[in-house]
mmCIF file of C-alpha atoms in Angstrom:
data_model
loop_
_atom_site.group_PDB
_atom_site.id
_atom_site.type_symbol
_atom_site.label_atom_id
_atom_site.label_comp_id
_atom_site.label_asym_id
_atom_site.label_seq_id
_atom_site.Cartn_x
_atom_site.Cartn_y
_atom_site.Cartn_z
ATOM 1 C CA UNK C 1 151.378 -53.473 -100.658
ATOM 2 C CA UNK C 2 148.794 -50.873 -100.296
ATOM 3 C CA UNK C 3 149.727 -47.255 -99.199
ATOM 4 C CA UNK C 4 146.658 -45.752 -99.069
ATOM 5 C CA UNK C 5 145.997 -43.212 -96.377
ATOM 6 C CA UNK C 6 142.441 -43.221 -94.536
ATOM 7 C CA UNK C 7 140.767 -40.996 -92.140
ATOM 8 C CA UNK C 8 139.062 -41.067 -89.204
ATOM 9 C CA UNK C 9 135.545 -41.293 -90.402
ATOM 10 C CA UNK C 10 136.793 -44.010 -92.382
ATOM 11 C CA UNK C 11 138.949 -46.041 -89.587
ATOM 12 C CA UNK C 12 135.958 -45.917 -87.228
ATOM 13 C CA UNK C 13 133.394 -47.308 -89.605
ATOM 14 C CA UNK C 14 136.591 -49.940 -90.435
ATOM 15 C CA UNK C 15 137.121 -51.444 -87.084
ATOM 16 C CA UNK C 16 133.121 -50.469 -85.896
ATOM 17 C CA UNK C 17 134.461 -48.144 -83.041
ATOM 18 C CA UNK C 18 133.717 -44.340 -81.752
ATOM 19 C CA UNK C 19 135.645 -41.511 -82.909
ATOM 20 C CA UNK C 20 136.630 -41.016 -78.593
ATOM 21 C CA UNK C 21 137.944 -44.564 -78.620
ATOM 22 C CA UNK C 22 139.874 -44.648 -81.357
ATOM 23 C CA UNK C 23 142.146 -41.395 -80.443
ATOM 24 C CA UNK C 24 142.234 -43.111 -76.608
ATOM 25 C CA UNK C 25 143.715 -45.972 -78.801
ATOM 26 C CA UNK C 26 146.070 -43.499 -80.241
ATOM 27 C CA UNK C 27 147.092 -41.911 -77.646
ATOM 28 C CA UNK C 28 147.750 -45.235 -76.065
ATOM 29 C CA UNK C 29 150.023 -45.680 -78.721
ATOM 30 C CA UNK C 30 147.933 -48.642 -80.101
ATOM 31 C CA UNK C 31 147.326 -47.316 -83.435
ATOM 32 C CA UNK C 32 149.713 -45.753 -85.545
ATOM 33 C CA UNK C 33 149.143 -42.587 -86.886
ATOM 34 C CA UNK C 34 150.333 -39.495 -89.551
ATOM 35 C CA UNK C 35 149.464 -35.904 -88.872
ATOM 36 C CA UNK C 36 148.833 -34.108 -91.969
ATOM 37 C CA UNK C 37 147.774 -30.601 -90.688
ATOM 38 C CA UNK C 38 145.149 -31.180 -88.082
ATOM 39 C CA UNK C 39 143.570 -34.371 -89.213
ATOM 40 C CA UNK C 40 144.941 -37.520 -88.282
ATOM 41 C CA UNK C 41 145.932 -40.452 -91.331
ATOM 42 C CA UNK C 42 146.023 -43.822 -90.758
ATOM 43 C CA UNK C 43 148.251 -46.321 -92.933
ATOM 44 C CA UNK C 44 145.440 -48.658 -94.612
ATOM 45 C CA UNK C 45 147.996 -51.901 -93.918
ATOM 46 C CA UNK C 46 148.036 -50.996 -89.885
ATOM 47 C CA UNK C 47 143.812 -51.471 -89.851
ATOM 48 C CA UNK C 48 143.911 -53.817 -92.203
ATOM 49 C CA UNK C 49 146.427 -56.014 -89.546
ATOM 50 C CA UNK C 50 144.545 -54.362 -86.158
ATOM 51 C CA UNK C 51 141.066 -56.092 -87.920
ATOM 52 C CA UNK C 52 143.155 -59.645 -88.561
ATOM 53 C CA UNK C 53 143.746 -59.463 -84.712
ATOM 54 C CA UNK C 54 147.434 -59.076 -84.926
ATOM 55 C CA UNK C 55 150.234 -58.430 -82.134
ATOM 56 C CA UNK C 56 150.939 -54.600 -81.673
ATOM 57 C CA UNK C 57 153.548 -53.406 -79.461
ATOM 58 C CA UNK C 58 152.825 -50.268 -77.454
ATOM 59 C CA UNK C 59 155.936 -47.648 -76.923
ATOM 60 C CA UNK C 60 156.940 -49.531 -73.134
ATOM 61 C CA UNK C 61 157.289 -53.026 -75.108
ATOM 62 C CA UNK C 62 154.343 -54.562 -73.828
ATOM 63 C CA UNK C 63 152.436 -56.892 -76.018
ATOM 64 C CA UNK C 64 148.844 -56.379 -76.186
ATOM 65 C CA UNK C 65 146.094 -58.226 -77.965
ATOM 66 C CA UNK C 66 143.885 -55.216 -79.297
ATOM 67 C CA UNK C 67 140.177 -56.542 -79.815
ATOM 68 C CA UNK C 68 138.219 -54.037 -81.793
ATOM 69 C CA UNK C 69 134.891 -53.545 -82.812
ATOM 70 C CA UNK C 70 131.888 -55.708 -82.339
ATOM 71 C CA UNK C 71 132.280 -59.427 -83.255
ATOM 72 C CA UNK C 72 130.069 -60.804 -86.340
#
């Protein structure tokens, strides 16, 4: 199990996405987040799962398939 934290810099390079998308992701409630002060954290298991292509569930219970980033 890994608990490391990342930041936003770091997500975005991750999943090969702006900085603007990824907190309209957030806000969408696609991405989970921490707030430590300003800066938002991101759990390094959640992007690890969002890159696999897994199932997230948005706060009204819909199922969405979240593709991210460019394909290789």
């Amino acid at each position: 199990m890994n608990n490391k934290l990342l930041n936003a810099t770091m997500v975005c390079s991750i999943l090969n996405i702006s900085k603007p998308t990824l907190y309209s992701r957030i806000k969408k409630g696609m991405i989970e987040t921490v707030r430590h002060g300003r800066d938002y954290k991101f759990n390094a298991n959640h992007i690890e799962d969002l890159m696999k292509g897994e199932i997230w569930e948005l706060p009204k219970e819909q199922e969405v398939r979240i593709g991210i980033g460019k394909k290789r």
